[in-house]
Amino acid sequence: MQSFELLLQGFSVALQPTNLMWALLGSVLGTAIGVLPGIGPALTIALLLPVTISVAPTSAFIMFAGVLYGAMYGGSTTSILINTPGEAGSMMTALEGNKMARAGRGAAALATAAIGSFVAGTIATILLTFAAPFIAEIAFYFKPADYFALIILAFTSVAVVMGTSRVRGFIALFLGLGLGVVGIDKMTGAARLTFGVSGLFDGIHLTVVLVSLFAVGEILYVASRYRPGVGDVITLKGQAWMTKEDWKRSWKPWLRGTALGFPMGALPAGGSEIPTMLSYTLEKKLSKHSEQFGHGAIEGVAGPEAANNAAAAGMLVPLLTLGLPTSATAAVLLAAFQNYGLQPGPFLFTSNPELIWGLIASLYIGNVMLLVLNLPLVGIWVKLLLIPRPQLYAGILVFAMIGIWGLSGQVIDLIVMVTIGIVGYVMRVYDFPIAPVLIGLILGPMAEVQLRTALAAAQGNPLVLASTPLSAIMLTIAVLFLLVPFVLKRLKANA
Amino acid sequence: MSNNPETSLPQTGTGDGARAAPRPWWLGLCVIALGCVCLYGTSTLAQGARYAGIGPGLFVTIAGGGLVILGVMLLVQIARGEQFEAQDAEDATGDEKANPVALGTALVAVILPIFTMNPLGLPITAMLSFTLVARAFASRKPLLDLVYGAVLGSAAWFLFTRLGLQLGGFLPFAGF
């Protein structure tokens, strides 16, 4: 029950008035960016990084957690009311939720989404509370070869699972790996891929890449294919919240969605797309009202929304215990830790317990705040959708520019912003997944350090990389990730 | 955020999304070129090292070599008729054809700060970029956008500078 005591200590940190204020600020910001198009949690946290460097790390991470959870809540609002999922994980919600809203049951859809998010978020945070220390304990025994194998597994799964094509997934990953090696090599002092440009000696900061891909690339893309007035906001006046029947039909999907979302979010490349899709399919199969699916079935909102929020909490498990990001948002959170000179992983649990446990406790508090912010106040959030799109996207570019210029005040960063922004545009036009670039960029250098450490300890013998049972298993799974789709394709072709 | 998980296999059928150029060879060639740049960058780097077994050049070689191989694979896919569907986003769908004027205007807004940030400062740069992006999104009120941009840029400059960000002078050409 040591976790419980530590959690109580965490609450004493998270309940301090200043930290409550940061949690509220994060939750409000998160909900707002979840509702607004063109800006997601990863981009928001990246833009906040330079500002929060003067804030204590515990407070900053409490705010980031609010942004992360808040975006999940806010995303469902736009999915339901205007049929435009703000986040990948809200796609399934839009399918049924918007149909419900069109049938005059928007309030019920919003309620099951928000309460489901709360239930899933709270259960997943409880699971995180007890699973994280346990995994961190195991991670103490990880050797460099194990870490290297784990990162290779994350690479292959991210590239294979995300997006629609394996080749394009891997191209995105290798782009990230290429960007990650730019700068002075920390072990030998050699300048790599800098081509004599001194501004690149420090490497390309994750914020620059992330903001360029997510903000600049998105602005260029949406501007080129802008359709004014996509989706009308459905009004909720006079609609009833959840009926007794709705509660009856929702609670099981909430729990099943949580059971799917949490473990899948914790897996490398888990993300929120797959668990939400699986939850939707599962609910469709199990529902007594399967004929309503496609026409506004409440189970189709309750399950995926719960899975979405549980996946967000699940994502924190590998990040906090192993320092392994499994999504774009986790990658930028890792960058935030590194900004403070902290390395998430097992040692952070012992060296900085007030940060880790304050952060976990704030997730419980944030969930309560978000339920209050989202259910009764949904009308206010909907008003955000009235911001004219031209000025909204123009404002996003201004903030993106400040985020990049504020890093080091170097023109080279602005040049990199334009270049990578154009790459982001092309990636959207030709359907390349974007998250693998960030995973490659942040995990590539980590993989290199672990590989060198492992090889140095074994005097260059490459067999050391598969010398522990864990590393051998993870490398085997990574190879299977690559091969199984080919084998299945062959078998299908032969059948 | 594509909603068509079936495009992982080369397809020849027609879908409902607008197709990009039917054979975008340049895409594969660009990936190969990027790989070659990485490989060129390794020419001065040691691949091996005494203790670690690998030197600073190895990972660059892996990244470059990987991109070259993947570029070739992409070219093969393109030759086989791989279809590329533009992604859906909020306020835009992949079905729409690109509007070159809007894209060009937004691109100018993004490129502009490279030339104006140091001499003109953040507030004026923000004002100009803001107006250009708004124009790219079909705003018909350039004067009002200039005002919005100036207010946003100035307010952001004051706020973030107070928060400790180094954003340069307010109006560097005027000396402050």
XYZ file of C-alpha atoms in Angstrom:
671
model
C 0.000 0.000 0.000
C 3.033 2.197 -0.389
C 1.499 3.617 -3.564
C -1.493 4.779 -1.557
C 0.651 6.708 0.903
C 2.657 8.244 -1.907
C -0.564 9.185 -3.644
C -1.764 10.953 -0.495
C 1.486 12.885 -0.466
C 0.837 13.662 -4.127
C -2.565 15.075 -3.215
C -0.949 17.348 -0.646
C 1.148 18.741 -3.507
C -1.638 18.886 -6.104
C -4.130 20.498 -3.698
C -1.889 23.473 -2.991
C -3.763 26.561 -4.232
C -1.112 27.427 -6.845
C -1.146 23.910 -8.256
C -4.941 23.855 -8.284
C -4.778 27.054 -10.283
C -2.365 25.449 -12.779
C -4.616 22.372 -13.021
C -7.616 24.588 -13.727
C -5.676 26.616 -16.282
C -4.551 23.407 -17.999
C -8.070 21.959 -17.987
C -9.574 25.148 -19.437
C -6.841 25.434 -22.062
C -7.118 21.734 -22.882
C -10.882 21.866 -23.341
C -10.560 24.995 -25.475
C -7.954 23.492 -27.798
C -9.938 20.252 -27.910
C -12.886 22.250 -29.204
C -10.898 24.505 -31.541
C -9.751 23.141 -34.874
C -6.135 23.242 -35.997
C -4.585 22.893 -32.556
C -4.181 19.775 -30.426
C -2.619 18.870 -27.070
C 0.851 18.101 -28.478
C 1.084 21.475 -30.212
C -0.276 23.343 -27.189
C 2.205 21.773 -24.790
C 5.033 22.424 -27.270
C 4.037 26.085 -27.460
C 3.856 26.304 -23.677
C 7.339 24.799 -23.194
C 9.388 27.997 -23.456
C 6.935 29.888 -21.254
C 6.855 27.297 -18.495
C 10.609 27.108 -18.106
C 10.281 29.759 -15.374
C 7.529 27.738 -13.641
C 8.339 24.951 -11.157
C 8.310 21.552 -12.931
C 5.545 20.109 -10.727
C 3.212 23.008 -11.538
C 4.074 22.873 -15.235
C 3.364 19.141 -15.481
C 0.121 19.538 -13.570
C -0.925 22.065 -16.205
C 0.240 19.828 -19.076
C -1.782 16.926 -17.647
C -4.840 19.198 -17.592
C -4.213 20.075 -21.241
C -3.878 16.399 -22.166
C -7.063 15.272 -20.424
C -8.964 18.453 -21.323
C -8.303 17.985 -25.035
C -9.915 14.548 -24.843
C -13.042 16.055 -23.286
C -13.165 18.998 -25.686
C -12.631 16.805 -28.753
C -15.902 14.995 -28.132
C -17.873 18.261 -28.103
C -16.947 19.136 -31.686
C -17.392 15.515 -32.799
C -20.931 15.467 -31.484
C -22.078 18.971 -32.309
C -20.453 19.634 -35.685
C -19.243 16.198 -36.779
C -15.598 17.235 -36.927
C -13.427 15.143 -34.643
C -10.721 17.389 -33.209
C -8.532 14.440 -32.257
C -7.942 11.105 -33.958
C -9.466 9.373 -30.944
C -12.782 11.221 -31.381
C -13.459 9.866 -34.860
C -15.718 7.082 -33.615
C -17.583 9.477 -31.326
C -18.463 11.593 -34.339
C -20.049 8.593 -36.086
C -22.820 8.037 -33.552
C -22.665 11.236 -31.497
C -23.443 13.546 -34.370
C -26.338 11.342 -35.479
C -27.699 11.509 -31.926
C -27.346 15.299 -31.938
C -29.163 15.553 -35.257
C -31.967 13.468 -33.774
C -32.325 15.953 -30.904
C -30.296 13.883 -28.410
C -27.108 15.954 -28.464
C -27.269 16.674 -24.740
C -27.452 12.959 -23.953
C -24.519 12.263 -26.289
C -22.434 15.008 -24.648
C -23.357 13.712 -21.200
C -22.437 10.096 -21.886
C -19.171 11.284 -23.480
C -18.259 13.525 -20.537
C -19.332 11.108 -17.794
C -17.736 8.204 -19.683
C -14.533 10.232 -19.978
C -14.686 10.931 -16.256
C -15.289 7.299 -15.318
C -12.610 6.029 -17.685
C -10.164 8.765 -16.737
C -10.602 8.046 -13.042
C -10.343 4.249 -13.350
C -7.356 4.563 -15.680
C -5.672 6.963 -13.246
C -6.229 4.423 -10.438
C -4.636 1.759 -12.653
C -1.778 4.144 -13.415
C -1.322 4.801 -9.682
C -0.764 1.145 -8.933
C 0.802 -0.082 -12.190
C 3.384 2.670 -12.618
C 5.453 2.015 -9.469
C 5.384 -1.703 -10.211
C 6.650 -1.230 -13.781
C 9.190 1.335 -12.598
C 10.478 -1.283 -10.149
C 10.968 -3.752 -12.998
C 12.565 -1.051 -15.134
C 15.334 -0.718 -12.530
C 16.680 -4.010 -13.843
C 16.630 -2.895 -17.479
C 20.017 -2.973 -19.120
C 21.010 -0.747 -22.074
C 20.329 -3.708 -24.408
C 16.775 -3.963 -23.013
C 16.172 -0.251 -23.523
C 17.557 -0.453 -27.038
C 15.278 -3.412 -27.860
C 12.297 -1.573 -26.351
C 12.980 1.482 -28.512
C 13.350 -0.701 -31.628
C 9.989 -2.266 -30.741
C 8.465 1.207 -30.367
C 9.920 2.218 -33.758
C 8.538 -0.754 -35.646
C 5.133 -0.653 -33.990
C 4.754 3.104 -34.472
C 5.696 2.906 -38.133
C 3.549 -0.161 -38.812
C 0.455 0.766 -36.822
C 0.138 4.491 -37.466
C -1.103 5.687 -40.813
C -2.293 3.721 -43.779
C 0.917 2.432 -45.340
C 3.922 0.765 -43.755
C 6.381 2.267 -46.239
C 5.090 5.778 -45.568
C 5.113 5.090 -41.806
C 8.765 4.080 -41.985
C 9.672 7.043 -44.196
C 8.174 9.311 -41.513
C 10.146 7.461 -38.826
C 13.436 7.677 -40.724
C 12.854 11.375 -41.392
C 12.634 11.771 -37.633
C 15.779 9.691 -37.122
C 17.598 11.878 -39.648
C 16.469 15.070 -37.907
C 17.444 13.580 -34.548
C 21.122 13.142 -35.481
C 21.586 16.761 -36.576
C 23.958 18.646 -34.269
C 27.052 17.932 -32.206
C 27.408 14.278 -31.263
C 27.503 14.230 -27.463
C 29.937 11.308 -27.228
C 32.582 12.342 -29.749
C 31.946 16.058 -30.319
C 31.657 15.525 -34.083
C 29.234 17.849 -35.927
C 26.643 15.794 -37.798
C 24.559 16.975 -40.758
C 25.123 20.606 -39.810
C 26.873 21.438 -43.104
C 28.776 24.235 -41.408
C 25.668 26.075 -40.127
C 26.498 27.025 -36.552
C 22.814 27.449 -35.637
C 22.373 23.707 -36.113
C 25.159 22.652 -33.718
C 22.660 22.341 -30.867
C 20.460 20.116 -33.013
C 16.896 20.658 -34.160
C 14.615 21.155 -31.181
C 11.534 18.959 -30.935
C 9.387 22.081 -30.503
C 10.516 23.426 -33.874
C 9.703 20.143 -35.618
C 6.420 19.643 -33.804
C 5.160 23.188 -34.274
C 6.224 23.169 -37.919
C 4.538 19.844 -38.667
C 1.389 20.383 -36.641
C 0.774 24.135 -36.913
C 2.530 25.347 -40.066
C 1.850 22.169 -42.079
C -1.790 22.199 -40.975
C -2.272 25.898 -41.798
C -0.791 25.444 -45.281
C -2.915 22.356 -45.841
C -6.216 23.746 -44.574
C -5.632 27.063 -46.408
C -5.149 25.163 -49.664
C -8.351 23.158 -49.213
C -10.406 25.451 -47.010
C -14.133 24.971 -47.048
C -15.869 27.794 -45.186
C -18.777 26.821 -43.031
C -18.016 23.094 -42.814
C -20.550 21.702 -40.368
C -23.185 23.721 -38.557
C -23.282 23.751 -34.797
C -26.297 21.896 -33.489
C -28.044 23.742 -30.667
C -28.926 21.997 -27.433
C -31.744 24.205 -26.188
C -34.399 22.342 -24.262
C -32.789 18.926 -24.696
C -32.846 16.356 -21.899
C -29.599 14.995 -20.456
C -29.285 11.269 -19.924
C -32.414 9.243 -19.175
C -32.494 6.140 -16.980
C -32.363 4.037 -20.136
C -29.301 5.968 -21.357
C -27.473 5.281 -18.079
C -28.343 1.604 -18.376
C -27.001 1.464 -21.896
C -23.863 3.486 -21.111
C -22.220 2.096 -17.996
C -21.053 -1.190 -19.441
C -19.554 0.423 -22.580
C -17.720 2.894 -20.288
C -16.108 0.021 -18.390
C -15.350 -2.023 -21.505
C -13.899 1.054 -23.230
C -11.642 1.640 -20.218
C -10.508 -1.984 -20.256
C -9.549 -1.638 -23.927
C -8.128 1.874 -23.834
C -5.790 1.714 -20.857
C -3.611 -1.267 -21.851
C -3.577 -0.277 -25.517
C -2.606 3.283 -24.671
C 0.265 1.891 -22.636
C 1.623 -0.180 -25.533
C 4.207 1.314 -27.851
C 2.233 2.866 -30.725
C -0.969 2.267 -28.838
C -2.344 5.744 -29.352
C -6.074 6.292 -29.134
C -7.216 5.434 -32.665
C -7.113 1.644 -32.358
C -8.743 1.252 -28.915
C -11.566 3.626 -29.872
C -12.173 1.727 -33.098
C -12.080 -1.602 -31.265
C -14.443 -0.296 -28.594
C -16.885 0.860 -31.266
C -16.813 -2.531 -33.007
C -17.172 -4.362 -29.701
C -20.165 -2.284 -28.621
C -21.801 -2.781 -31.988
C -21.433 -6.544 -31.581
C -22.611 -6.653 -27.957
C -25.441 -4.124 -28.140
C -29.055 -5.246 -28.037
C -29.745 -2.246 -30.253
C -27.159 -2.934 -32.944
C -29.637 -1.778 -35.591
C -29.295 1.739 -34.130
C -25.557 1.847 -34.933
C -25.000 4.288 -37.731
C -28.168 6.133 -36.705
C -27.158 7.364 -33.258
C -26.538 4.544 -30.774
C -25.479 5.828 -27.364
C -23.170 2.826 -26.814
C -21.174 3.980 -29.834
C -20.402 7.239 -28.034
C -19.976 5.874 -24.496
C -17.479 3.108 -25.323
C -15.082 4.954 -27.648
C -15.029 8.090 -25.478
C -14.130 6.006 -22.430
C -11.472 4.160 -24.453
C -10.062 7.482 -25.653
C -9.595 8.894 -22.175
C -8.293 5.637 -20.735
C -5.716 5.493 -23.549
C -4.522 8.989 -22.618
C -3.840 7.787 -19.070
C -2.338 4.539 -20.370
C 0.101 6.549 -22.465
C 1.553 8.002 -19.260
C 2.603 4.556 -18.005
C 5.504 3.917 -20.434
C 6.368 7.614 -20.401
C 6.702 7.931 -16.626
C 8.144 4.485 -15.896
C 10.439 3.896 -18.882
C 10.823 7.350 -20.427
C 9.273 5.895 -23.588
C 6.837 8.131 -25.505
C 4.208 6.307 -27.549
C 2.450 9.281 -29.150
C 3.158 12.817 -30.304
C 1.819 14.253 -27.029
C 3.954 11.864 -24.992
C 6.994 12.847 -27.090
C 6.504 16.511 -26.280
C 5.939 15.698 -22.589
C 9.271 13.862 -22.649
C 10.852 16.954 -24.201
C 9.331 18.966 -21.349
C 10.969 16.674 -18.801
C 14.279 17.032 -20.622
C 13.885 20.830 -20.610
C 13.927 20.646 -16.839
C 16.950 18.329 -16.908
C 14.764 15.416 -15.767
C 14.685 11.987 -17.338
C 11.421 10.115 -16.808
C 11.975 6.526 -15.846
C 12.367 4.442 -12.715
C 14.812 6.841 -11.101
C 12.377 9.738 -11.283
C 10.064 7.852 -8.902
C 12.765 7.880 -6.241
C 14.509 11.152 -7.027
C 11.425 13.281 -7.600
C 8.448 11.627 -5.910
C 6.615 14.918 -5.295
C 6.637 15.619 -9.046
C 5.475 12.148 -10.114
C 2.853 11.745 -7.396
C 1.734 15.361 -7.558
C 1.198 14.827 -11.284
C -0.749 11.591 -10.769
C -2.880 13.160 -8.017
C -3.582 16.128 -10.266
C -5.055 13.743 -12.842
C -7.804 12.822 -10.363
C -8.443 16.474 -9.606
C -8.306 17.439 -13.276
C -10.922 14.815 -14.102
C -13.364 16.283 -11.595
C -12.664 19.806 -12.839
C -13.192 18.716 -16.431
C -16.505 17.067 -15.676
C -17.724 20.318 -14.130
C -16.194 22.418 -16.891
C -17.655 20.319 -19.655
C -21.129 19.300 -18.673
C -22.865 22.403 -17.347
C -20.633 24.797 -19.276
C -20.763 23.132 -22.674
C -22.633 26.147 -24.080
C -19.599 28.363 -23.444
C -17.220 26.004 -25.227
C -19.502 25.783 -28.210
C -19.221 29.577 -28.538
C -15.508 29.103 -29.270
C -16.550 27.551 -32.540
C -17.892 30.951 -33.567
C -14.367 32.411 -33.843
C -13.982 33.184 -37.566
C -11.641 30.641 -39.138
C -9.394 33.155 -40.997
C -8.488 34.938 -37.759
C -8.268 31.671 -35.810
C -5.687 30.105 -38.158
C -3.851 33.436 -38.425
C -3.643 33.536 -34.619
C -2.338 29.952 -34.514
C 0.485 30.938 -36.896
C 1.398 33.930 -34.724
C 1.650 31.686 -31.644
C 3.595 29.065 -33.611
C 6.022 31.777 -34.687
C 6.448 33.031 -31.122
C 6.975 29.457 -29.883
C 9.798 28.938 -32.366
C 11.360 32.422 -32.235
C 11.252 32.379 -28.433
C 13.399 29.229 -28.283
C 16.647 30.847 -29.309
C 15.863 33.887 -31.459
C 17.711 32.428 -34.444
C 16.638 32.877 -38.053
C 17.793 29.324 -38.793
C 14.881 28.049 -36.667
C 12.469 30.029 -38.862
C 14.074 28.537 -41.989
C 13.714 25.051 -40.495
C 10.086 25.956 -39.650
C 9.314 26.770 -43.288
C 11.102 23.666 -44.599
C 9.478 21.254 -42.169
C 6.138 23.057 -42.530
C 6.239 22.335 -46.271
C 7.143 18.710 -45.487
C 4.117 18.632 -43.144
C 1.924 19.918 -45.964
C 3.190 17.252 -48.379
C 2.722 14.571 -45.711
C -0.939 15.546 -45.366
C -1.527 15.618 -49.108
C 0.069 12.184 -49.590
C -1.224 10.699 -46.337
C 1.971 10.099 -44.362
C 1.525 9.670 -40.583
C 3.133 12.517 -38.656
C 3.657 11.077 -35.167
C 6.481 8.677 -36.264
C 8.619 11.707 -37.221
C 8.444 12.957 -33.627
C 8.979 9.503 -32.149
C 12.048 9.031 -34.395
C 13.352 12.464 -33.522
C 13.122 12.001 -29.769
C 13.803 8.268 -29.471
C 16.532 8.089 -32.155
C 19.196 9.782 -30.030
C 18.089 7.695 -27.019
C 18.429 4.497 -29.064
C 21.886 5.574 -30.154
C 23.058 6.217 -26.584
C 21.719 2.856 -25.380
C 23.244 1.048 -28.351
C 26.645 2.615 -27.784
C 26.533 1.946 -24.034
C 25.523 -1.673 -24.594
C 28.208 -2.229 -27.216
C 30.900 -0.435 -25.232
C 30.240 -2.691 -22.239
C 30.532 -5.769 -24.465
C 33.625 -4.517 -26.332
C 31.675 -4.113 -29.531
C 30.092 -7.566 -29.581
C 26.674 -7.085 -31.269
C 25.326 -10.288 -29.712
C 24.944 -8.357 -26.457
C 21.882 -6.689 -27.974
C 19.899 -9.908 -27.684
C 21.706 -11.303 -24.660
C 18.973 -10.785 -22.053
C 15.646 -12.644 -22.254
C 13.730 -9.349 -22.339
C 15.750 -7.864 -25.181
C 15.499 -11.108 -27.170
C 11.714 -11.189 -26.708
C 11.243 -7.526 -27.641
C 13.447 -7.779 -30.712
C 11.509 -10.897 -31.777
C 8.200 -9.044 -31.384
C 9.631 -6.128 -33.374
C 10.605 -8.488 -36.205
C 7.170 -10.124 -36.038
C 5.564 -6.689 -36.346
C 7.376 -6.324 -39.627
C 6.882 -9.819 -40.969
C 3.381 -10.822 -39.874
C 1.536 -8.445 -42.239
C 3.561 -9.847 -45.178
C 2.865 -13.442 -44.159
C -0.844 -12.721 -43.698
C -0.960 -11.063 -47.103
C 0.678 -14.108 -48.690
C -1.689 -16.482 -46.902
C -4.687 -14.416 -48.007
C -3.430 -14.387 -51.583
C -2.985 -18.176 -51.522
C -6.348 -18.864 -49.909
C -6.281 11.127 -39.628
C -7.283 9.254 -42.688
C -10.461 7.296 -42.510
C -9.516 4.774 -45.128
C -7.501 1.971 -43.566
C -7.551 -0.005 -46.772
C -5.002 2.032 -48.654
C -2.045 0.092 -47.282
C -2.214 -2.156 -50.299
C -1.653 -0.893 -53.804
C -5.046 -0.176 -55.221
C -6.301 0.560 -58.618
C -9.946 1.057 -57.780
C -11.590 4.426 -57.458
C -12.527 5.944 -54.138
C -14.425 9.060 -53.219
C -11.396 11.138 -52.295
C -9.767 13.484 -54.774
C -6.606 11.865 -56.070
C -3.272 13.550 -55.913
C -1.127 13.334 -59.046
C -1.607 9.778 -60.304
C 2.101 8.977 -60.390
C 3.971 11.252 -57.947
C 7.442 9.957 -58.855
C 8.960 13.106 -57.382
C 7.857 12.004 -53.925
C 9.977 8.853 -54.037
C 12.856 10.775 -55.594
C 12.707 13.407 -52.837
C 12.914 10.691 -50.174
C 15.947 9.185 -51.953
C 17.509 12.650 -52.247
C 17.033 13.257 -48.513
C 18.687 9.907 -47.830
C 21.588 10.870 -50.101
C 22.038 14.168 -48.217
C 22.349 12.165 -44.973
C 24.808 9.736 -46.581
C 26.832 12.640 -47.984
C 26.946 14.084 -44.471
C 28.596 10.912 -43.181
C 31.615 11.266 -45.470
C 33.562 13.097 -42.764
C 32.271 11.031 -39.857
C 33.847 7.914 -38.378
C 31.629 4.843 -38.623
C 33.508 2.941 -35.927
C 34.972 3.922 -32.582
C 37.411 2.201 -30.287
C 35.188 1.612 -27.259
C 31.593 1.687 -28.383
C 32.197 -0.271 -31.544
C 30.171 2.300 -33.431
C 31.053 5.883 -34.183
C 29.084 9.071 -34.787
C 28.528 8.185 -38.437
C 26.630 4.941 -37.987
C 23.226 6.333 -37.065
C 23.446 8.933 -39.815
C 24.236 6.113 -42.259
C 21.284 4.108 -40.956
C 18.932 7.104 -41.339
C 20.266 7.949 -44.827
C 20.436 4.349 -46.032
C 16.935 3.701 -44.671
C 15.529 6.700 -46.518
C 17.191 5.638 -49.789
C 15.791 2.090 -49.501
C 12.332 3.354 -48.491
C 12.386 5.895 -51.325
C 13.048 3.065 -53.784
C 10.228 1.037 -52.209
C 7.918 4.029 -52.551
C 8.860 4.351 -56.229
C 8.037 0.667 -56.723
C 4.667 1.206 -55.019
C 4.000 4.243 -57.191
C 4.883 2.208 -60.290
C 2.367 -0.413 -59.166
C -0.337 2.221 -58.906
C -0.327 3.133 -55.199
C -3.058 5.668 -54.499
C -2.530 8.627 -52.203
C -5.577 10.152 -50.590
C -5.187 13.558 -49.004
C -6.008 13.525 -45.300
C -9.179 14.993 -43.900
C -8.820 17.847 -41.430
C -11.213 20.096 -39.610
C -12.372 22.840 -41.993
C -10.938 20.978 -44.988
C -11.469 17.689 -46.704
C -9.132 15.646 -48.839
C -11.809 15.718 -51.526
C -11.137 19.373 -52.280
C -8.600 20.336 -54.922
C -5.770 22.563 -53.726
C -6.269 26.290 -54.227
C -2.803 27.458 -55.366
C -3.442 31.145 -54.590
C -4.510 30.425 -51.007
C -1.599 28.023 -50.542
C 0.844 30.555 -51.988
C -0.475 33.340 -49.739
C -0.202 31.164 -46.641
C 3.313 30.137 -47.706
C 4.353 33.787 -48.023
C 2.981 34.357 -44.498
C 5.185 31.538 -43.221
C 8.315 32.602 -45.138
C 7.982 36.302 -44.326
C 9.299 36.093 -40.706
C 12.687 34.866 -41.987
C 13.225 38.294 -43.542
C 11.310 40.571 -41.187
C 11.776 39.158 -37.694
C 15.206 40.713 -37.065
C 14.777 44.086 -38.787
C 11.079 44.774 -38.054
C 10.539 42.857 -34.806
C 7.874 40.425 -33.704
C 4.804 42.697 -33.495
C 5.061 43.947 -37.091
C 5.981 40.481 -38.391
C 2.997 39.012 -36.552
C 0.751 41.720 -37.997
C 1.836 40.994 -41.579
C 1.754 37.196 -41.257
C -1.626 37.350 -39.504
C -3.113 39.389 -42.323
C -1.680 37.105 -45.001
C -2.985 33.911 -43.368
C -6.403 35.500 -42.861
C -6.339 36.457 -46.549
C -5.435 32.872 -47.485
C -8.543 31.817 -45.584
C -10.633 34.202 -47.679
C -10.917 37.060 -45.164
C -12.173 40.182 -46.911
C -11.164 42.663 -44.231
C -7.406 43.276 -44.640
C -7.376 46.539 -42.686
C -9.157 44.993 -39.741
C -6.834 41.969 -39.933
C -3.828 44.299 -39.814
C -5.242 45.809 -36.626
C -6.011 42.377 -35.119
C -2.528 41.163 -36.043
C -0.852 44.235 -34.569
C -2.835 43.984 -31.326
C -2.204 40.239 -30.996
C 1.496 40.563 -31.875
C 2.052 43.467 -29.459
C 0.061 41.887 -26.617
C 1.890 38.573 -27.101
C 5.257 40.385 -27.184
C 4.561 42.173 -23.873
C 3.137 39.076 -22.185
C 5.805 36.592 -23.277
C 8.680 38.999 -22.737
C 7.447 39.503 -19.170
C 7.298 35.726 -18.793
C 10.981 35.566 -19.639
C 11.016 34.775 -23.365
C 13.673 36.501 -25.478
C 11.680 37.797 -28.431
C 13.997 40.597 -29.559
C 13.171 44.314 -29.575
C 9.614 45.616 -29.910
C 10.520 47.789 -32.909
C 14.217 47.065 -33.606
C 14.445 49.506 -36.533
C 13.348 52.299 -34.196
C 15.935 51.253 -31.638
C 13.670 49.809 -28.920
